[in-house]
Short mmCIF file of C-alpha atoms in Angstrom, two decimals:
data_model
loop_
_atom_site.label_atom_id
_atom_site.label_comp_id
_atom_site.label_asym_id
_atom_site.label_seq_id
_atom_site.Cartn_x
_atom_site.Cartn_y
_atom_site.Cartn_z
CA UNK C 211 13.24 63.14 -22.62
CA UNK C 212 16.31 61.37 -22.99
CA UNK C 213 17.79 58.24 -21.92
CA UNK C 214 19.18 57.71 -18.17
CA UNK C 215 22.37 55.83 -17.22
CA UNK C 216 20.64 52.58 -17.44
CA UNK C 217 18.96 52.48 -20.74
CA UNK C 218 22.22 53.86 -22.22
CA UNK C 219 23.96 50.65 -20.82
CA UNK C 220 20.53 48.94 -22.53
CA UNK C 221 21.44 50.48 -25.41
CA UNK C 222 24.75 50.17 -25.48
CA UNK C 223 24.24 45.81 -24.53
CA UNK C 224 22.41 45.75 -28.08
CA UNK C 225 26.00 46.29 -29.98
CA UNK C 226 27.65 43.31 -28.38
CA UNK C 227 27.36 40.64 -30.64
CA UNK C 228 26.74 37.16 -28.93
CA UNK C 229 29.85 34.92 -29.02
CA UNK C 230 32.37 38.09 -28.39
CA UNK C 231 35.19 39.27 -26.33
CA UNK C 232 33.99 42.29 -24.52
CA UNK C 233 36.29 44.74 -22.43
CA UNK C 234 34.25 47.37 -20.43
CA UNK C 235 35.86 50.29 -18.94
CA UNK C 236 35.64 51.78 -15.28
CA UNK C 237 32.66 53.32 -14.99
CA UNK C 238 29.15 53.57 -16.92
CA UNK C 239 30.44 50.58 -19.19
CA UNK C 240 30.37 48.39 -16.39
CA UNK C 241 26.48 48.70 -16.05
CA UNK C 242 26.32 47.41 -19.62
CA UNK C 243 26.83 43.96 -18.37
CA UNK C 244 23.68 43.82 -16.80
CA UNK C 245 21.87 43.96 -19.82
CA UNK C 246 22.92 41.03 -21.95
CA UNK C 247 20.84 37.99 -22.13
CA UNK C 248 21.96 34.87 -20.23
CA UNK C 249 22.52 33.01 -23.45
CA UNK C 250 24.54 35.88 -25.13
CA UNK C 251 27.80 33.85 -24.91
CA UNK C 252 30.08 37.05 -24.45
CA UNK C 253 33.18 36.31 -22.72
CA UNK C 254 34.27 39.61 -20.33
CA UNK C 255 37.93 40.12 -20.31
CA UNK C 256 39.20 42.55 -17.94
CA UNK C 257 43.01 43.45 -18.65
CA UNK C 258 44.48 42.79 -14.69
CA UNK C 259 44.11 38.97 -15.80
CA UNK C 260 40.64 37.77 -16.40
CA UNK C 261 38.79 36.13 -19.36
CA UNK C 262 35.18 34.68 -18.33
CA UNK C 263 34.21 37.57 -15.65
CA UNK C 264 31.51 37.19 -13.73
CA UNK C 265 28.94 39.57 -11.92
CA UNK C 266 30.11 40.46 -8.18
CA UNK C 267 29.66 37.79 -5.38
CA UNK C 268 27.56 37.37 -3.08
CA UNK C 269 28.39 38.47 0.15
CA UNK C 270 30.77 36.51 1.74
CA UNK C 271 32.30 35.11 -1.33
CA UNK C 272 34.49 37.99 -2.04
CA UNK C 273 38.07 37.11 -2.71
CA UNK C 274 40.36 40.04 -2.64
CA UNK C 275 42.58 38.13 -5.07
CA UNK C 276 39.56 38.32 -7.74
CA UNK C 277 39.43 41.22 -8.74
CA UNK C 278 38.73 43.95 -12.24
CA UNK C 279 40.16 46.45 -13.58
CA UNK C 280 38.93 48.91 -11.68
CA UNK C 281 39.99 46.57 -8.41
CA UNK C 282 36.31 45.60 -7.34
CA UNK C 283 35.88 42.09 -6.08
CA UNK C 284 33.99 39.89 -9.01
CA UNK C 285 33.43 36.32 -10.03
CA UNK C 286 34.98 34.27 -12.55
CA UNK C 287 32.37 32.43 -15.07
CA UNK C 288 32.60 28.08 -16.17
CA UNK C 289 34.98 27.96 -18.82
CA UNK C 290 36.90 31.23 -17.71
CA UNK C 291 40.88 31.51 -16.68
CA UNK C 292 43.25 33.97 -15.04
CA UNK C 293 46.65 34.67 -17.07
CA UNK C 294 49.67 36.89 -16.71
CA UNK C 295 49.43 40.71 -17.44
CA UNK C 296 51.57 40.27 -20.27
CA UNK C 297 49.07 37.65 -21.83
CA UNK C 298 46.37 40.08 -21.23
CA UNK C 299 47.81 42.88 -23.40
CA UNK C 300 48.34 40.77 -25.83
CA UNK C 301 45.08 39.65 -26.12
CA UNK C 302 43.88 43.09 -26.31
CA UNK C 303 47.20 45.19 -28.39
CA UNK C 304 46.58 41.89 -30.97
CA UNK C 305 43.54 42.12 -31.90
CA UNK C 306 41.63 39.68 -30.21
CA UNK C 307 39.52 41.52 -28.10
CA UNK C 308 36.66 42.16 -29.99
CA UNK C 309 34.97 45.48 -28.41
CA UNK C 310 35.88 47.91 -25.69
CA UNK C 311 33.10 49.71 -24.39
CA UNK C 312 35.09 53.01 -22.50
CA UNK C 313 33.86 56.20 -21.16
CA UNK C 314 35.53 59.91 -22.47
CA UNK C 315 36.01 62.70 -21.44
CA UNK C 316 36.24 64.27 -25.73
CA UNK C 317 35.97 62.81 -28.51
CA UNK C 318 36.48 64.24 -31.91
CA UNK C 319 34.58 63.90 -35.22
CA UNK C 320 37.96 62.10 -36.61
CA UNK C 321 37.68 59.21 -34.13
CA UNK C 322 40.21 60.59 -31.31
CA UNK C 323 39.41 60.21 -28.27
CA UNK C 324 40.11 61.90 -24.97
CA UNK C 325 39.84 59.60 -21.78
CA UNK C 326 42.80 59.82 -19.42
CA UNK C 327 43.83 63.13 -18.42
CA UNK C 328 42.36 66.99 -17.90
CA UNK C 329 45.45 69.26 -17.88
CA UNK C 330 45.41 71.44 -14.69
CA UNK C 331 43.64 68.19 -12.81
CA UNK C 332 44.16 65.32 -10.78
CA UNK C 333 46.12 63.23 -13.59
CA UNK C 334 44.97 59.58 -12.66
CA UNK C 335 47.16 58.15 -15.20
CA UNK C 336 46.98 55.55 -18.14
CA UNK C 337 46.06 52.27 -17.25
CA UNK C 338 45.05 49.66 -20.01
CA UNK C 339 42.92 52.89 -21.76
CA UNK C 340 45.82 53.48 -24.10
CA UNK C 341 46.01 49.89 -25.08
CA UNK C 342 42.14 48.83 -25.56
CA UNK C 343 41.84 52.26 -27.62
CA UNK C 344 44.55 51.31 -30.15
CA UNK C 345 44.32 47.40 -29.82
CA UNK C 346 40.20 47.05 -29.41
CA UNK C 347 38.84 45.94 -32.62
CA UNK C 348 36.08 48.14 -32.23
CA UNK C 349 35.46 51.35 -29.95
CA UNK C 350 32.18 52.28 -28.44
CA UNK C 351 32.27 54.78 -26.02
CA UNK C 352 29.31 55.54 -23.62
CA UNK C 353 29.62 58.98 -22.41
CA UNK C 354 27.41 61.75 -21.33
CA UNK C 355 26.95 64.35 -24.34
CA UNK C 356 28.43 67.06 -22.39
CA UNK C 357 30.33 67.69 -19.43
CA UNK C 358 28.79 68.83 -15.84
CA UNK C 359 29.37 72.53 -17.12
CA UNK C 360 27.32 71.83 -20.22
CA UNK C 361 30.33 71.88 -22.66
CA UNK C 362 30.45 69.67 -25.62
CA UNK C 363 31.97 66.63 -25.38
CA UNK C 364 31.80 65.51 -29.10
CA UNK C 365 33.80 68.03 -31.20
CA UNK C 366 35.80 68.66 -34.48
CA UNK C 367 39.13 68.07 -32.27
CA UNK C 368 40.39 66.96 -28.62
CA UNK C 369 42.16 70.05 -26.52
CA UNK C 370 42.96 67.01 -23.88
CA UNK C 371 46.03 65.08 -24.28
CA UNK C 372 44.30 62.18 -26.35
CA UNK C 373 44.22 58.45 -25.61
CA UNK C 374 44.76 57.12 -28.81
CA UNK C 375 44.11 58.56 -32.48
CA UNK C 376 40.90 57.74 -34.47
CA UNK C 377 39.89 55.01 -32.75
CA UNK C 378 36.30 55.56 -31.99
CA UNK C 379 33.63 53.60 -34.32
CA UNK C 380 30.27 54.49 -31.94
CA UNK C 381 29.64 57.13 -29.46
CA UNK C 382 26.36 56.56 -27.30
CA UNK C 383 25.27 59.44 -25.01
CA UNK C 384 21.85 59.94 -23.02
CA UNK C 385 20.76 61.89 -26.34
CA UNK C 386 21.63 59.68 -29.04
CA UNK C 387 23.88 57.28 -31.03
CA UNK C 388 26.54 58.51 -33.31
CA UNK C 389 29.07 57.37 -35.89
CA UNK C 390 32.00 59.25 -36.28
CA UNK C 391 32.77 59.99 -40.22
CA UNK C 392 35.82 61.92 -40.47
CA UNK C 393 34.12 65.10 -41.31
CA UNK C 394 31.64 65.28 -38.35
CA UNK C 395 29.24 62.67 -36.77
CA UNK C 396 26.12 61.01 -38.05
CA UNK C 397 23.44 60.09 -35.60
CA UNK C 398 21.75 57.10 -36.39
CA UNK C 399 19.51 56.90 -33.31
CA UNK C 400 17.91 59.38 -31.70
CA UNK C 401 16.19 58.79 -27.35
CA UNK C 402 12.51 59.16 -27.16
CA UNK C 403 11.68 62.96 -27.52
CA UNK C 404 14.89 64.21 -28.28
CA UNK C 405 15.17 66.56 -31.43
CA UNK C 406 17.82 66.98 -34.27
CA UNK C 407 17.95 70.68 -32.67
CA UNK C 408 19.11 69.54 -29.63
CA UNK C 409 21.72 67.01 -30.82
CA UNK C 410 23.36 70.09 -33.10
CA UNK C 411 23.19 72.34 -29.93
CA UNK C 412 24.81 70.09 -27.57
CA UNK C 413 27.62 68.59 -29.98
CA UNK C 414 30.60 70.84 -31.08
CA UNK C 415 31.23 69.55 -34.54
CA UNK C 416 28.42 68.83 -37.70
CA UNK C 417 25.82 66.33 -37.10
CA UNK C 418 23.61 64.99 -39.94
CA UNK C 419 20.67 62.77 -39.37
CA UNK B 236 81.98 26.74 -6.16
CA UNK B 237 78.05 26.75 -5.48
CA UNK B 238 75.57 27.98 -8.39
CA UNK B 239 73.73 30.30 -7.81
CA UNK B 240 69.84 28.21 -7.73
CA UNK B 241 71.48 26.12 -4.54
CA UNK B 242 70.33 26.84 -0.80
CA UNK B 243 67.16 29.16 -1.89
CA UNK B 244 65.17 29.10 0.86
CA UNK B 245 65.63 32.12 3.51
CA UNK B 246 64.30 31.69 6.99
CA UNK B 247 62.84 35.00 7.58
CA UNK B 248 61.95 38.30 4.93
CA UNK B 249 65.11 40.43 6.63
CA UNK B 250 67.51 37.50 5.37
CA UNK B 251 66.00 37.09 1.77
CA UNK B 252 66.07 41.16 1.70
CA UNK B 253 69.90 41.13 2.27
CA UNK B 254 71.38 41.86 -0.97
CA UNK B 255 69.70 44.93 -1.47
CA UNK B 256 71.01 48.52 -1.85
CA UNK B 257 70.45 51.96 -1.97
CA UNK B 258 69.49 53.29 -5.57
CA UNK B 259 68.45 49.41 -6.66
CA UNK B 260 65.58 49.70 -9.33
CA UNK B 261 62.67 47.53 -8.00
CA UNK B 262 60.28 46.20 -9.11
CA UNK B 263 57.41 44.75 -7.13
CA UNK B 264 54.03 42.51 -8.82
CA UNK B 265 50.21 43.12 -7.50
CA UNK B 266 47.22 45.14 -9.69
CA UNK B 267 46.97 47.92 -6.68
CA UNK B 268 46.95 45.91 -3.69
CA UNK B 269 46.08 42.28 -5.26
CA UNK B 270 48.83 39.91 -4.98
CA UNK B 271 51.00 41.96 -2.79
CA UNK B 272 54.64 40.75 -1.25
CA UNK B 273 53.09 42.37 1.81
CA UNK B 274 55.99 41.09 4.61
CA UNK B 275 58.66 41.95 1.58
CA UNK B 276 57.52 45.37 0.91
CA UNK B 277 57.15 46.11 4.90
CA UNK B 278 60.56 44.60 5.49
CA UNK B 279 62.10 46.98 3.23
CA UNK B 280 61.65 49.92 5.31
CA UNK B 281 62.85 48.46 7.97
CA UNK B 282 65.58 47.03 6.29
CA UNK B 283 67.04 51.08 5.65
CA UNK B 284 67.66 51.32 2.25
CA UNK B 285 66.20 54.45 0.32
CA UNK B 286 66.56 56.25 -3.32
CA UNK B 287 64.61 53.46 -4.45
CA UNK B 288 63.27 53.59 -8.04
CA UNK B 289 60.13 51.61 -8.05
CA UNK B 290 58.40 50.06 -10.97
CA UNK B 291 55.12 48.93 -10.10
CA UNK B 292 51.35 49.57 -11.53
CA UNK B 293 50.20 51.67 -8.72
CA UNK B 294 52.39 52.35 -5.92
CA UNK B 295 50.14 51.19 -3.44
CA UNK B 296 46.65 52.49 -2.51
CA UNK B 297 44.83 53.60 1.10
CA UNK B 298 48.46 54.02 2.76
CA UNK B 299 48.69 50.12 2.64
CA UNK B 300 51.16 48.57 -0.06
CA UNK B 301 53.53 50.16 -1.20
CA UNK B 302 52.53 53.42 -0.22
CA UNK B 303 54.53 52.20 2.88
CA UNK B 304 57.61 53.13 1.07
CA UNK B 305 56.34 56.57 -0.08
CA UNK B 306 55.45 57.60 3.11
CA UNK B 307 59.03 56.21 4.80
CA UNK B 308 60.50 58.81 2.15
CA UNK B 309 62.61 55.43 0.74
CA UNK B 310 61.45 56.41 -3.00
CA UNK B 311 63.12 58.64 -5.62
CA UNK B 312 61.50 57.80 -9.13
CA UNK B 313 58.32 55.79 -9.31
CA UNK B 314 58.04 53.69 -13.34
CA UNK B 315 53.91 53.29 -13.14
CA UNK B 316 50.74 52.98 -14.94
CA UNK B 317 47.91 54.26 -13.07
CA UNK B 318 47.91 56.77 -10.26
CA UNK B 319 44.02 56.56 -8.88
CA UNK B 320 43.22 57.62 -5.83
CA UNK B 321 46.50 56.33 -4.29
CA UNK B 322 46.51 60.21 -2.42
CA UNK B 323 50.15 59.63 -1.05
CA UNK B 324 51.20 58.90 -4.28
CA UNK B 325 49.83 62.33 -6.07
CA UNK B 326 50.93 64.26 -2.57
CA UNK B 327 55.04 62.82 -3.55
CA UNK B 328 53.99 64.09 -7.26
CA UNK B 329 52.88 67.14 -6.18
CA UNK B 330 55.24 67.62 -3.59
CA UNK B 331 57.72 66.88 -6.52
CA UNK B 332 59.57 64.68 -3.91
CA UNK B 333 59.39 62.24 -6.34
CA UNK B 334 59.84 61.55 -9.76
CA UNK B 335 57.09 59.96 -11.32
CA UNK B 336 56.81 58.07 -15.24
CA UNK B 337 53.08 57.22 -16.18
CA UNK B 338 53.47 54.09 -19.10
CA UNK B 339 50.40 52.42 -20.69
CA UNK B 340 49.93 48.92 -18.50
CA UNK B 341 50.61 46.94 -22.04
CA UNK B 342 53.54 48.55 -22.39
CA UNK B 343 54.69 48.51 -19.00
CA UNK B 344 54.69 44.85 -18.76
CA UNK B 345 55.83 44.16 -22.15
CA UNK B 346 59.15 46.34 -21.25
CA UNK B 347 59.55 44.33 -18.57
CA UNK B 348 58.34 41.14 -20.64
CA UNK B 349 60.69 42.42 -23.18
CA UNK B 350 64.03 42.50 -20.49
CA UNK B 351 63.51 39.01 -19.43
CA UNK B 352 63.81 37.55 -22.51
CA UNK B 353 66.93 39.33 -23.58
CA UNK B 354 64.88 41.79 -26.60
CA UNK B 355 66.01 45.32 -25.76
CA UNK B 356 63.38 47.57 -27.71
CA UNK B 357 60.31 46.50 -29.78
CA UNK B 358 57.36 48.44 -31.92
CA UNK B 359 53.91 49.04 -30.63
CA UNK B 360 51.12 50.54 -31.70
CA UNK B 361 50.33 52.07 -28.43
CA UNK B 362 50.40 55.73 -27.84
CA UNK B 363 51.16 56.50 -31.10
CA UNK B 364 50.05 60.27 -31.22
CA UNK B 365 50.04 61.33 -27.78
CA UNK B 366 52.42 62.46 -25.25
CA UNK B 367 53.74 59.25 -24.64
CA UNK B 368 55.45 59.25 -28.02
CA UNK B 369 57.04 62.16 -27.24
CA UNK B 370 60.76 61.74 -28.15
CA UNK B 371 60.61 58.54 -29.05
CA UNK B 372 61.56 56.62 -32.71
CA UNK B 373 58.60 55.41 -34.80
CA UNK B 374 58.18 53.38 -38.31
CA UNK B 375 55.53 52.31 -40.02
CA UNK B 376 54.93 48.84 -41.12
CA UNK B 377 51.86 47.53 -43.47
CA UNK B 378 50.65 51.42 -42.79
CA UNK B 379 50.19 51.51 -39.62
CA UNK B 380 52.60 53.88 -37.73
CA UNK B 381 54.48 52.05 -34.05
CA UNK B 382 56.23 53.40 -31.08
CA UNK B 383 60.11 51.76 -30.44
CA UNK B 384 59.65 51.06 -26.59
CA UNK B 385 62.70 50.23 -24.50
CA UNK B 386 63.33 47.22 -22.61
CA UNK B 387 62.77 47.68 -18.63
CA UNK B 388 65.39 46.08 -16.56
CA UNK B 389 65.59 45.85 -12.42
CA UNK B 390 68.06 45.14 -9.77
CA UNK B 391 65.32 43.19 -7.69
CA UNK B 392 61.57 42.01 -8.02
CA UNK B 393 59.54 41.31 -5.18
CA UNK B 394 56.66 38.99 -6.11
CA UNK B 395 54.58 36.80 -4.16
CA UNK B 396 52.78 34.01 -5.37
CA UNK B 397 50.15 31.32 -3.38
CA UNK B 398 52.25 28.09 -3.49
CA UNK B 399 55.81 27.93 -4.53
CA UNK B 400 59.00 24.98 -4.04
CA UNK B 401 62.59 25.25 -2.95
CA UNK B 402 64.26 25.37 -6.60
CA UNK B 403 61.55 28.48 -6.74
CA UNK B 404 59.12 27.06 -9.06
CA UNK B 405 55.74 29.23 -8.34
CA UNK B 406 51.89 29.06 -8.73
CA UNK B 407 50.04 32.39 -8.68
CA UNK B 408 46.63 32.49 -7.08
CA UNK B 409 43.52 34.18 -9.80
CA UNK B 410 44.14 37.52 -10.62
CA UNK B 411 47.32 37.81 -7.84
CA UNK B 412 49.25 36.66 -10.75
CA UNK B 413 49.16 39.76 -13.15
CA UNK B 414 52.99 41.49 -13.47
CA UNK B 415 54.80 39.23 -11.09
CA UNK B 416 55.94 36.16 -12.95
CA UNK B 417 56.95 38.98 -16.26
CA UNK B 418 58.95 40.98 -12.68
CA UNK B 419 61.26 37.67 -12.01
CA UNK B 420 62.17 37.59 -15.41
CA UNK B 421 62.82 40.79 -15.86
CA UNK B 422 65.09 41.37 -12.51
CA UNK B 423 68.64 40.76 -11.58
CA UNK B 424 67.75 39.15 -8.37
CA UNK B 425 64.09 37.90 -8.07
CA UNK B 426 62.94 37.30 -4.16
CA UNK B 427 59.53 35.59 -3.91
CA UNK B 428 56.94 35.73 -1.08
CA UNK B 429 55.12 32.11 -0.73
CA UNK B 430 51.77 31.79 1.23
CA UNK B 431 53.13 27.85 1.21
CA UNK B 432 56.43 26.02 0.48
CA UNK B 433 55.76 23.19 -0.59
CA UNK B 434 58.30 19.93 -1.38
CA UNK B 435 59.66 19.64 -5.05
CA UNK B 436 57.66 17.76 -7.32
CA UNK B 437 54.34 18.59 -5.28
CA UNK B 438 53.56 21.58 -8.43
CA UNK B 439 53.49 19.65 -11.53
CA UNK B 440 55.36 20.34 -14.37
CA UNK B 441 52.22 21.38 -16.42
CA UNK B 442 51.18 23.77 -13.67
CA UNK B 443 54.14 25.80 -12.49
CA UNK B 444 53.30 29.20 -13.83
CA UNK B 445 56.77 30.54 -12.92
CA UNK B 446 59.86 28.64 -13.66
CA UNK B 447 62.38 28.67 -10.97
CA UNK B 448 65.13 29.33 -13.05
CA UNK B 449 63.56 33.16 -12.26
CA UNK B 450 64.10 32.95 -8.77
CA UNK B 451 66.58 33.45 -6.19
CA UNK B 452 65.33 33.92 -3.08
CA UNK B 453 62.18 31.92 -1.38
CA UNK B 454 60.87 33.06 1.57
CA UNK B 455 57.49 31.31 3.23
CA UNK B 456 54.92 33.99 4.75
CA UNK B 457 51.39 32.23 5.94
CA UNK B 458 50.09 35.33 7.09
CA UNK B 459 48.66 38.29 4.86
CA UNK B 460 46.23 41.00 5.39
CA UNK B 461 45.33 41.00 1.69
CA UNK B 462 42.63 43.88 1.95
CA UNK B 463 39.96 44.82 -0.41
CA UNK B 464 40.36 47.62 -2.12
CA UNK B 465 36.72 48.22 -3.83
CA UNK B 466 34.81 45.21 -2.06
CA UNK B 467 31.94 44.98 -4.00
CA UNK B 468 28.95 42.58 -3.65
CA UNK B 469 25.65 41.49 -5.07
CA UNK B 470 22.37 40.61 -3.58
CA UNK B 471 21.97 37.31 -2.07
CA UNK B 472 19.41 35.45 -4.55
CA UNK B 473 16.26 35.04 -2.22
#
């Protein structure tokens, strides 16, 4: 057993502290939303402009001038406000974003991670990842353990051109939660059924428990 | 002897287009297509010029936008931050037809922040250790190693904004406002794309979100196609 895409967003809505600034990637982080309480009080900033995002509207609402990131139509919350692009980055590069939730494509035991770019591939380019991984507070990144081809996405170093250096606190997969120490990871969670044997198998640096 | 914020107001796009050039650096406001000078960017093609070098966060997307220009062959270096699916983009990439610089979006627009108000570099801690730092200066300060990022400077911006008045004074409309008002700044000659002209004094002074000191040209457009790129819903509550 091990968790699907939706229980890993469950999971991951459990590290969001109520009362925070919360930027989720494209991608699997965006489910996380979905699983937050309606009293939470997290405020979802999404770098094209947007503090206070809202779910997507209802049909017939959409307004192609409100808009994410990842340039889906969405809703703006009470309380919330649009802003320049410059205003945005500095809410994130200073600090004042409290959590960015991204996705990865490596990340090392040192806290590098690897989100933008497979050499030889389509290169999509940077976006805000380069910013919210040196300017988050606090990295969690929601990933699948290993890629389509089985290969080990959590290793002792990134061969991909990285996104930012050491900035990865959390990693949450469909097998488990890890820290990232420096020297390897430590998994402090474990999904239903899954062992310590498969954890070391599937991860390409040390894991202790 | 006339200054130069007299007589702003253009009657069509081809007339507020007229001072530009072949080779002008331009830069042109919208996340993808959001917020998109859409009768500026089409009346640039057929205004002729080419060996553009546009700085912009996409480049267009779905052969709308400014994928326009790539497609009319009018581009020869694109300053951007994302690529995405924007296929006529990666085909000019891969085609090598054009020249293409990837920044991260916080640094993109605080070059361009950075131009307008007269700072030519500045430190960031962005892309510190990848290839983005790649021959560039860096120092640390309180530990903590930075990037020096040039200022980024253009002949012309092309922005669009929802309501704007004849001295140029704009409002932005949600998340249409992203790069644009940082663009007019940042740009020798700033030409700006109004869904409304309205009279002077109608914005008030606490909500004009773009000064028209930053602007040069008005032209009034009521009519955009403003498409979705990702138009996504949820279920109706029953």
């Amino acid at each position: 057993m091990s968790w699907n895409k939706q229980q890993m967003a469950e999971r991951a809505a459990k590290e969001i502290e109520p009362g925070s600034i919360v930027n989720l990637g494209i991608g699997l982080p965006t489910l996380v939303a979905d699983y937050l309480p309606d009293d939470a009080g997290v405020w979802f900033h999404s770098e094209n402009g947007l503090l206070g995002m809202g779910p997507f509207p209802f049909e017939g609402d959409e307004d192609p001038q409100l808009i994410n990131a990842g340039k889906q139509t969405v809703t703006v919350v009470p309380g919330g406000s649009t802003f320049d692009s410059a205003t945005s980055f500095s809410m994130i590069r200073g600090g004042h974003v409290d959590l960015a939730i991204l996705g990865a494509m490596q990340v090392a035991m040192n806290g590098d991670l690897a989100n933008w770019w497979i050499p030889g591939g389509k290169m999509m380019g940077i976006g805000g990842a380069m910013d919210l991984a040196s300017g988050a507070e606090r990295i969690l990144v929601l990933t699948t353990h290993t890629t389509k081809e089985g290969d080990p996405k959590l290793l002792g170093a990134c061969d991909f051109p990285l996104t930012a250096k050491g900035c990865v606190d959390r990693v949450i997969t469909e097998l488990a939660v890890l820290d990232v120490t420096g020297d390897g990871f430590r998994c402090v969670e474990r999904a239903p059924g899954v062992t310590e044997g498969e954890v070391r198998q599937k991860t390409g640096a040390p894991v202790t428990f | 002897m006339s200054g130069r914020h007299r007589d702003k107001v253009r009657p069509t796009v081809a007339d507020a287009l007229e001072p530009m050039f072949d080779g002008a650096r331009v830069m042109v406001g919208g996340f993808g297509l959001c917020g998109n000078a859409e009768a500026l960017i089409a009346g640039v093609v057929e205004r002729g010029v080419k060996d553009l070098h546009l700085i912009s966060n996409n480049a267009g997307n779905l052969g709308k936008g400014l994928a326009q220009w790539l497609r009319a062959g009018i581009i020869g270096k694109v300053t951007c931050t994302y690529l995405g699916n924007n296929q006529d983009l990666h085909d000019a990439r891969e085609g090598g037809v054009v020249d293409i610089e990837v920044v991260p979006q916080g640094t993109f627009v605080e070059r361009i922040r950075a131009a307008g108000a007269g700072i030519p570099a500045f430190y960031t801690p962005t892309g510190v250790g990848t290839v983005v730092a790649e021959g560039k200066e860096t120092r640390d300060f309180g530990g903590r190693t930075y990037l020096l990022e040039e200022a980024l400077h253009a002949d012309f911006a092309l922005i669009r904004c929802r309501a704007a008045d004849p001295f140029g004074n704009a409002r932005f409309w949600r998340t249409a406002r992203n790069f644009s008002p940082l663009m007019a700044t940042a740009a020798k000659t700033t030409i700006l794309e109004a869904d409304g002209l309205v009279e002077l004094g109608a914005i008030d002074p606490d909500d004009v979100h773009l000064p028209g000191i930053f602007v040069h040209r008005v032209v009034e457009v009521t009519d955009h196609e403003d498409p979705f790129e990702y138009r996504t819903v949820r279920e109706q509550r029953a």
